[in-house]
Amino acid sequence: MTHSFTVIATGQSLIHQDFRATADDRLRAIEEIIRSADVSFTNFEMTVFGDHAGWPLKGSYFGYAPPSVLDCLREMGFNALSLANNHAFDLGPSGVLSTIEEASQRGFLHAGTGRDWQSAGAVAMKQIAGRTVGLIAMDAGPGPAFMYAEDPGQGRPSRPGINELRVERRFEVDQHNFEILSTLQRQFGSTDLEHANYAQPNDPPRIHTDREINFYGTVFARSVEQARRIAVDPQSAIAQLGAIRKASADGAFVIAYLHHHHWEPDWQRTPLWVQDFARLCVEAGARMFVSHGAPVLQAIEIHQDAPIFYGLGNFIFHTAHGDEEWSPSEVWKSVIASCVFNESGDLQRIELDPIVIGGLQALRDRNLSRLAYPVLAMEDAAVDILTELKQRCRAFGTELTIEGERGFISNSEGSAERLPSRT
């Protein structure tokens, strides 16, 4: 890298419809920002119904879109996509292959899915603005084992799918509840044969000791407290971090992406295991870490001169209007994050443009139809979004400054002139 450059990250894009024909200055303002960066990145929270067709493999929250939605994202200014998420397999392997082909035909840098695990787990590389940019994208579930890519072996062919970051969910319970679970399992007459009959490929091993029990696919451990723990599988982490380390050593500016639905009950807090893994990705050589899952805006941290976005919420969110679970206003508020890096790939500053997904009017009156695209938040709405984000960032030692309707985060190790103000 010979000079500074800008990478934009947004919330996830769950896009069902192509809105390129819309004549709206508010949409043009969003596009102007997205197009201003060297790299503009979003998570494509969708699967394409293309030449390979496919069949629904999901009941609730199933979704797919025509290839034209990729044209829509491309025209907005995006040139980098994660394809690793819980919707990537909604049409099965056929949808994975169609999405890969359509994204490749449009020149996107994309990662996170492949014909097998070797391709799905690889760091995708592309020359952008004279630099080698690498992207690795992972999904940590929860999801069925068959949605994840698999290499051939043991008499099995390869399976197209998603790059999996394997995690294990464990529940810690007190002695009283542990004994109840053990008694129930004995009363039901659970046997090894029954366990094998219902087993899935990535189920934990069948255990039943005085400290741990596999209760029909979920591990419970006896403890002095009640807690849910998520632990990253060490071998899976080694593989992902190794790919980042190699790409970085080869001179690539690496963006690491993680999608997961193991969120905390209040949505805003970042799980400890995600914090640990994000920092490991940076220490392995990633110059930027982005995550989605909980559909709300979460904290931003700077670690070793690299930005960590623990959750950017939504950017495009085409879901059924009126769904009760999407009623919290936080679901419809986010930011566009413009990150400026120096010639060494170290972060200099982050500039934040607050947005309202679906339009400010629909945020105030849920009886109105939402726009198909985000708009810039103005006045009090902009300040409210940034103020809430500032509070979340503070816990990570990140100082966010609000000036007018924009937010700024400076990295003390870098300095540069501020980008021109948005008008």
Coordinates of C-alpha atoms in Angstrom, one line a residue:
M1 CA 0.0 0.0 0.0
T2 CA 1.4 3.4 -1.0
H3 CA -1.2 5.8 0.4
S4 CA -4.2 5.9 2.7
F5 CA -7.5 4.3 1.7
T6 CA -11.0 4.0 2.9
V7 CA -13.1 0.9 3.7
I8 CA -16.8 1.2 4.4
A9 CA -18.8 -1.3 6.4
T10 CA -22.5 -1.4 6.9
G11 CA -25.1 -3.5 8.6
Q12 CA -26.4 -6.6 6.9
S13 CA -28.4 -6.5 3.7
L14 CA -31.4 -8.8 3.7
I15 CA -32.7 -7.7 0.3
H16 CA -35.6 -9.2 -1.6
Q17 CA -36.3 -6.5 -4.1
D18 CA -34.4 -4.4 -6.6
F19 CA -35.1 -0.7 -6.0
R20 CA -32.7 0.8 -8.6
A21 CA -35.5 2.5 -10.4
T22 CA -36.5 4.6 -7.4
A23 CA -36.1 8.3 -7.8
D24 CA -35.4 9.6 -4.3
D25 CA -32.7 12.1 -3.3
R26 CA -32.4 10.3 0.1
L27 CA -31.3 7.1 -1.6
R28 CA -28.9 9.1 -3.8
A29 CA -27.3 10.5 -0.6
I30 CA -26.7 7.0 0.8
E31 CA -25.3 5.9 -2.6
E32 CA -22.9 8.8 -2.6
I33 CA -21.4 7.7 0.7
I34 CA -21.1 4.0 -0.3
R35 CA -19.4 4.9 -3.6
S36 CA -16.9 7.2 -1.8
A37 CA -14.8 4.3 -0.5
D38 CA -12.2 2.1 -2.1
V39 CA -13.8 -0.9 -0.5
S40 CA -17.5 -1.0 0.5
F41 CA -18.6 -4.1 2.3
T42 CA -21.9 -5.6 3.4
N43 CA -23.1 -9.1 4.4
F44 CA -25.5 -10.4 1.7
E45 CA -28.1 -11.9 4.0
M46 CA -29.8 -13.8 1.2
T47 CA -29.5 -16.6 -1.3
V48 CA -30.0 -16.3 -5.1
F49 CA -32.5 -18.3 -7.1
G50 CA -30.4 -18.7 -10.2
D51 CA -29.3 -21.2 -12.8
H52 CA -28.9 -24.0 -10.3
A53 CA -32.4 -23.4 -8.9
G54 CA -33.0 -25.1 -5.5
W55 CA -35.6 -26.1 -2.9
P56 CA -36.6 -24.6 0.4
L57 CA -34.7 -26.1 3.3
K58 CA -36.2 -23.9 6.0
G59 CA -39.7 -23.3 7.4
S60 CA -39.8 -20.0 9.2
Y61 CA -37.7 -17.1 8.0
F62 CA -37.1 -18.7 4.6
G63 CA -36.0 -16.3 1.9
Y64 CA -34.5 -16.0 -1.5
A65 CA -34.1 -13.3 -4.2
P66 CA -33.5 -12.9 -7.9
P67 CA -30.0 -12.2 -9.2
S68 CA -31.0 -8.5 -9.8
V69 CA -30.7 -7.7 -6.2
L70 CA -26.9 -8.1 -6.6
D71 CA -27.1 -5.5 -9.4
C72 CA -28.9 -3.3 -7.0
L73 CA -26.1 -3.6 -4.4
R74 CA -23.4 -3.1 -7.0
E75 CA -25.0 0.1 -8.3
M76 CA -25.3 1.4 -4.7
G77 CA -21.5 1.1 -4.6
F78 CA -20.7 -2.1 -2.9
N79 CA -17.8 -4.2 -4.2
A80 CA -17.3 -6.7 -1.3
L81 CA -19.7 -9.2 0.1
S82 CA -19.9 -11.8 2.8
L83 CA -22.0 -14.8 1.8
A84 CA -21.7 -16.6 5.1
N85 CA -24.9 -16.3 7.1
N86 CA -28.0 -18.2 8.2
H87 CA -29.9 -17.5 4.9
A88 CA -27.1 -18.6 2.6
F89 CA -28.4 -22.2 2.6
D90 CA -32.1 -21.5 2.3
L91 CA -32.1 -23.1 -1.2
G92 CA -29.5 -25.7 -0.3
P93 CA -26.3 -26.4 -2.3
S94 CA -28.0 -25.2 -5.5
G95 CA -28.6 -21.8 -4.0
V96 CA -25.0 -21.6 -2.7
L97 CA -23.7 -22.4 -6.2
S98 CA -26.0 -19.9 -7.9
T99 CA -25.1 -17.1 -5.4
I100 CA -21.4 -17.7 -5.9
E101 CA -21.7 -17.6 -9.7
E102 CA -23.9 -14.5 -9.8
A103 CA -21.6 -12.6 -7.3
S104 CA -18.5 -13.6 -9.3
Q105 CA -20.1 -12.5 -12.6
R106 CA -20.6 -9.0 -11.1
G107 CA -17.0 -8.7 -10.0
F108 CA -17.7 -8.7 -6.2
L109 CA -15.0 -9.7 -3.8
H110 CA -16.9 -12.4 -1.9
A111 CA -16.1 -15.1 0.6
G112 CA -17.8 -17.5 3.1
T113 CA -19.3 -20.1 0.8
G114 CA -17.8 -22.6 -1.7
R115 CA -18.1 -26.0 -3.5
D116 CA -16.3 -27.5 -0.5
W117 CA -14.8 -26.4 2.7
Q118 CA -11.4 -25.7 1.2
S119 CA -13.0 -23.0 -1.1
A120 CA -15.5 -21.8 1.5
G121 CA -12.9 -21.3 4.2
A122 CA -10.3 -19.6 1.9
V123 CA -9.4 -15.9 2.1
A124 CA -10.8 -14.5 -1.2
M125 CA -8.3 -12.0 -2.8
K126 CA -8.9 -9.1 -5.2
Q127 CA -6.9 -6.2 -6.4
I128 CA -8.9 -3.1 -5.5
A129 CA -7.5 0.5 -6.0
G130 CA -4.0 -1.0 -6.4
R131 CA -4.0 -3.0 -3.3
T132 CA -4.5 -6.7 -2.5
V133 CA -7.6 -7.0 -0.4
G134 CA -8.5 -10.3 1.3
L135 CA -11.8 -11.3 2.8
I136 CA -12.6 -14.3 5.0
A137 CA -16.2 -14.9 6.1
M138 CA -17.5 -17.4 8.7
D139 CA -20.8 -18.4 10.3
A140 CA -21.0 -19.8 13.8
G141 CA -24.6 -20.9 13.7
P142 CA -26.6 -22.3 15.2
G143 CA -27.6 -24.2 12.2
P144 CA -27.9 -27.8 10.9
A145 CA -24.7 -29.5 10.0
F146 CA -25.7 -30.0 6.4
M147 CA -25.6 -26.2 5.7
Y148 CA -21.8 -26.2 6.1
A149 CA -19.3 -26.9 3.4
E150 CA -17.5 -30.2 3.6
D151 CA -14.5 -31.7 1.8
P152 CA -14.7 -35.2 0.3
G153 CA -13.6 -38.1 2.4
Q154 CA -14.5 -41.3 4.1
G155 CA -16.7 -42.4 1.1
R156 CA -18.5 -39.1 1.0
P157 CA -18.4 -36.5 -1.8
S158 CA -17.8 -32.8 -1.2
R159 CA -20.8 -30.6 -0.2
P160 CA -21.2 -27.0 -1.2
G161 CA -22.0 -24.8 1.7
I162 CA -20.9 -22.2 4.2
N163 CA -17.6 -21.8 6.0
E164 CA -18.3 -22.9 9.6
L165 CA -16.6 -21.6 12.7
R166 CA -17.5 -24.4 15.0
V167 CA -18.7 -23.6 18.5
E168 CA -20.1 -25.6 21.4
R169 CA -23.0 -24.5 23.5
R170 CA -22.9 -25.6 27.1
F171 CA -25.2 -24.9 30.0
E172 CA -24.0 -24.7 33.6
V173 CA -26.6 -25.5 36.2
D174 CA -26.6 -26.0 40.0
Q175 CA -26.7 -29.3 41.8
H176 CA -30.4 -29.4 42.2
N177 CA -31.2 -28.9 38.4
F178 CA -28.4 -31.2 37.4
E179 CA -29.9 -34.0 39.5
I180 CA -33.4 -33.3 37.9
L181 CA -31.9 -33.7 34.4
S182 CA -30.1 -36.9 35.3
T183 CA -33.2 -38.4 36.9
L184 CA -35.3 -37.5 33.8
Q185 CA -32.8 -39.1 31.5
R186 CA -32.8 -42.3 33.6
Q187 CA -36.6 -42.4 33.7
F188 CA -36.9 -42.0 30.0
G189 CA -34.6 -45.0 29.6
S190 CA -32.2 -43.1 27.3
T191 CA -29.7 -45.5 25.7
D192 CA -26.7 -45.3 23.4
L193 CA -28.8 -46.8 20.6
E194 CA -31.5 -44.1 21.0
H195 CA -28.9 -41.4 21.1
A196 CA -27.4 -42.7 17.8
N197 CA -30.8 -42.8 16.2
Y198 CA -31.3 -39.1 16.7
A199 CA -27.7 -38.0 16.4
Q200 CA -26.6 -35.2 14.1
P201 CA -23.0 -35.0 12.7
N202 CA -21.8 -32.3 15.0
D203 CA -23.6 -33.4 18.2
P204 CA -21.4 -33.5 21.3
P205 CA -20.3 -36.9 22.5
R206 CA -22.6 -38.9 24.7
I207 CA -21.5 -38.3 28.2
H208 CA -23.0 -38.9 31.6
T209 CA -20.7 -38.4 34.6
D210 CA -21.2 -36.8 38.0
R211 CA -20.3 -33.5 36.5
E212 CA -21.5 -33.5 32.9
I213 CA -24.5 -34.9 31.0
N214 CA -25.5 -34.9 27.4
F215 CA -29.2 -34.3 27.7
Y216 CA -30.6 -35.1 24.2
G217 CA -28.0 -33.2 22.3
T218 CA -27.2 -30.4 24.8
V219 CA -24.4 -30.5 27.3
F220 CA -25.2 -29.5 30.9
A221 CA -22.4 -29.2 33.4
R222 CA -22.8 -29.1 37.2
S223 CA -21.7 -25.8 38.6
V224 CA -22.3 -23.3 41.4
E225 CA -24.0 -20.9 39.1
Q226 CA -26.5 -20.9 36.2
A227 CA -24.9 -19.8 32.9
R228 CA -24.8 -20.4 29.2
R229 CA -21.4 -20.8 27.7
I230 CA -20.3 -20.7 24.1
A231 CA -16.8 -22.0 23.3
V232 CA -15.1 -21.9 19.9
D233 CA -13.7 -25.2 18.8
P234 CA -9.9 -24.9 19.0
Q235 CA -9.2 -26.8 15.8
S236 CA -11.8 -24.7 13.9
A237 CA -10.3 -21.5 15.2
I238 CA -6.8 -22.6 14.3
A239 CA -7.9 -23.2 10.7
Q240 CA -9.6 -19.8 10.4
L241 CA -6.8 -17.9 12.1
G242 CA -4.2 -19.7 10.0
A243 CA -5.9 -18.6 6.8
I244 CA -5.9 -15.0 8.0
R245 CA -2.2 -15.2 9.1
K246 CA -1.1 -16.5 5.7
A247 CA -3.0 -14.0 3.7
S248 CA -1.6 -11.2 5.9
A249 CA 1.9 -12.5 5.6
D250 CA 1.4 -12.5 1.8
G251 CA 0.7 -8.7 1.9
A252 CA -3.1 -8.7 1.8
F253 CA -5.2 -6.2 3.7
V254 CA -7.5 -8.8 5.4
I255 CA -11.1 -8.2 6.4
A256 CA -12.5 -10.9 8.7
Y257 CA -16.2 -11.4 9.0
L258 CA -18.3 -13.4 11.5
H259 CA -22.0 -14.1 11.4
H260 CA -23.7 -15.8 14.4
H261 CA -27.0 -16.0 16.3
H262 CA -25.6 -16.8 19.7
W263 CA -26.5 -13.4 21.0
E264 CA -27.1 -12.2 24.5
P265 CA -30.8 -11.9 25.6
D266 CA -30.7 -8.1 25.5
W267 CA -29.1 -8.0 22.0
Q268 CA -26.9 -5.0 22.7
R269 CA -24.2 -6.8 24.8
T270 CA -21.4 -8.5 22.9
P271 CA -20.8 -12.1 23.9
L272 CA -17.4 -12.6 25.5
W273 CA -16.5 -15.4 23.1
V274 CA -17.0 -13.0 20.2
Q275 CA -14.8 -10.4 21.8
D276 CA -12.0 -13.0 22.3
F277 CA -12.2 -14.4 18.8
A278 CA -12.3 -10.9 17.2
R279 CA -9.1 -9.9 18.9
L280 CA -7.5 -13.2 17.9
C281 CA -8.4 -12.4 14.3
V282 CA -6.7 -9.0 14.5
E283 CA -3.7 -10.5 16.2
A284 CA -3.4 -13.0 13.4
G285 CA -3.3 -10.2 10.9
A286 CA -6.8 -9.0 10.1
R287 CA -6.9 -5.2 9.7
M288 CA -10.7 -5.1 10.2
F289 CA -13.2 -7.3 11.9
V290 CA -17.0 -7.1 11.2
S291 CA -19.8 -9.1 12.8
H292 CA -23.5 -9.4 12.4
G293 CA -26.2 -11.5 14.0
A294 CA -28.3 -9.7 16.6
P295 CA -30.1 -7.1 14.3
V296 CA -29.0 -4.1 16.4
L297 CA -26.0 -1.7 16.6
Q298 CA -23.3 -2.9 19.0
A299 CA -20.0 -1.5 20.3
I300 CA -16.9 -0.6 18.3
E301 CA -13.4 -1.3 19.6
I302 CA -9.9 -0.5 18.3
H303 CA -7.5 -3.3 18.9
Q304 CA -3.9 -3.1 17.6
D305 CA -4.8 -0.3 15.3
A306 CA -7.6 -2.3 13.7
P307 CA -11.4 -1.5 14.1
I308 CA -13.7 -4.2 15.5
F309 CA -17.4 -3.8 14.7
Y310 CA -19.1 -6.2 17.1
G311 CA -22.5 -5.6 15.4
L312 CA -23.6 -3.1 12.7
G313 CA -27.2 -4.2 12.8
N314 CA -29.1 -3.8 9.6
F315 CA -28.6 -1.8 6.4
I316 CA -31.4 -3.2 4.2
F317 CA -34.0 -5.3 6.0
H318 CA -36.8 -6.5 3.8
T319 CA -39.0 -8.5 6.2
A320 CA -42.7 -8.7 6.8
H321 CA -44.0 -5.4 8.1
G322 CA -45.6 -5.8 11.5
D323 CA -43.7 -8.8 12.7
E324 CA -43.7 -8.5 16.5
E325 CA -40.0 -9.5 16.9
W326 CA -38.9 -6.6 14.7
S327 CA -40.9 -3.9 16.5
P328 CA -38.1 -2.6 18.7
S329 CA -36.8 0.7 17.2
E330 CA -33.2 -0.4 17.6
V331 CA -33.7 -2.9 14.7
W332 CA -34.2 0.0 12.3
K333 CA -31.3 2.2 13.4
S334 CA -27.6 1.8 12.4
V335 CA -24.6 3.6 11.0
I336 CA -22.5 3.6 7.9
A337 CA -18.9 3.3 9.1
S338 CA -16.1 4.9 6.9
C339 CA -12.7 3.7 8.1
V340 CA -9.6 5.5 6.9
F341 CA -6.3 3.5 7.0
N342 CA -2.8 4.7 6.5
E343 CA -0.3 3.3 4.1
S344 CA 0.7 0.6 6.6
G345 CA -2.9 -0.6 7.0
D346 CA -3.3 0.9 10.5
L347 CA -6.6 2.7 11.3
Q348 CA -6.5 6.4 11.5
R349 CA -10.1 7.3 12.1
I350 CA -13.7 6.1 11.7
E351 CA -16.5 8.4 10.5
L352 CA -20.0 7.4 11.3
D353 CA -23.2 8.4 9.3
P354 CA -26.3 7.4 11.3
I355 CA -29.1 5.9 9.2
V356 CA -32.7 4.8 9.6
I357 CA -33.6 1.6 7.8
G358 CA -37.0 2.0 6.1
G359 CA -37.3 5.8 6.7
L360 CA -37.7 8.0 9.6
Q361 CA -41.5 8.4 9.2
A362 CA -42.0 4.6 9.5
L363 CA -39.8 4.6 12.6
R364 CA -42.2 7.1 14.2
D365 CA -45.4 5.6 13.0
R366 CA -45.3 1.8 12.5
N367 CA -48.6 1.8 10.6
L368 CA -46.8 3.4 7.7
S369 CA -45.1 1.3 5.0
R370 CA -41.3 1.2 5.2
L371 CA -39.0 2.3 2.4
A372 CA -37.0 -0.5 0.8
Y373 CA -33.7 1.3 1.5
P374 CA -32.1 3.3 4.4
V375 CA -32.0 7.0 4.7
L376 CA -29.7 9.3 6.6
A377 CA -30.9 10.1 10.1
M378 CA -31.3 13.8 10.7
E379 CA -31.2 16.2 13.7
D380 CA -32.4 14.5 17.0
A381 CA -32.7 11.1 15.4
A382 CA -29.0 11.2 14.3
V383 CA -27.9 12.4 17.7
D384 CA -29.9 9.7 19.5
I385 CA -28.4 6.9 17.4
L386 CA -24.8 8.2 18.0
T387 CA -25.4 8.8 21.7
E388 CA -26.6 5.2 22.3
L389 CA -23.6 3.9 20.3
K390 CA -21.2 6.2 22.2
Q391 CA -22.4 4.6 25.5
R392 CA -21.8 1.1 24.2
C393 CA -18.4 2.0 22.9
R394 CA -17.2 3.5 26.1
A395 CA -17.1 0.1 27.8
F396 CA -14.4 -0.9 25.3
G397 CA -12.3 2.2 25.8
T398 CA -13.5 3.7 22.5
E399 CA -14.2 7.4 22.6
L400 CA -16.8 8.5 20.0
T401 CA -17.2 12.3 19.4
I402 CA -20.5 13.7 18.0
E403 CA -20.3 16.7 15.7
G404 CA -23.7 17.8 14.3
E405 CA -25.3 14.7 12.7
R406 CA -22.1 12.7 12.4
G407 CA -19.8 10.7 14.7
F408 CA -16.0 10.4 14.8
I409 CA -13.6 7.9 16.3
S410 CA -9.9 8.8 16.2
N411 CA -7.1 6.3 16.6
S412 CA -4.4 7.9 18.7
E413 CA -1.7 6.1 16.7
G414 CA -2.7 7.7 13.4
S415 CA -3.5 11.2 12.2
A416 CA -4.9 12.6 9.0
E417 CA -7.2 15.3 7.6
R418 CA -10.9 14.6 8.1
L419 CA -13.0 13.5 5.2
P420 CA -15.2 16.2 3.7
S421 CA -18.4 16.8 5.5
R422 CA -21.6 15.2 4.2
T423 CA -24.0 17.7 2.8

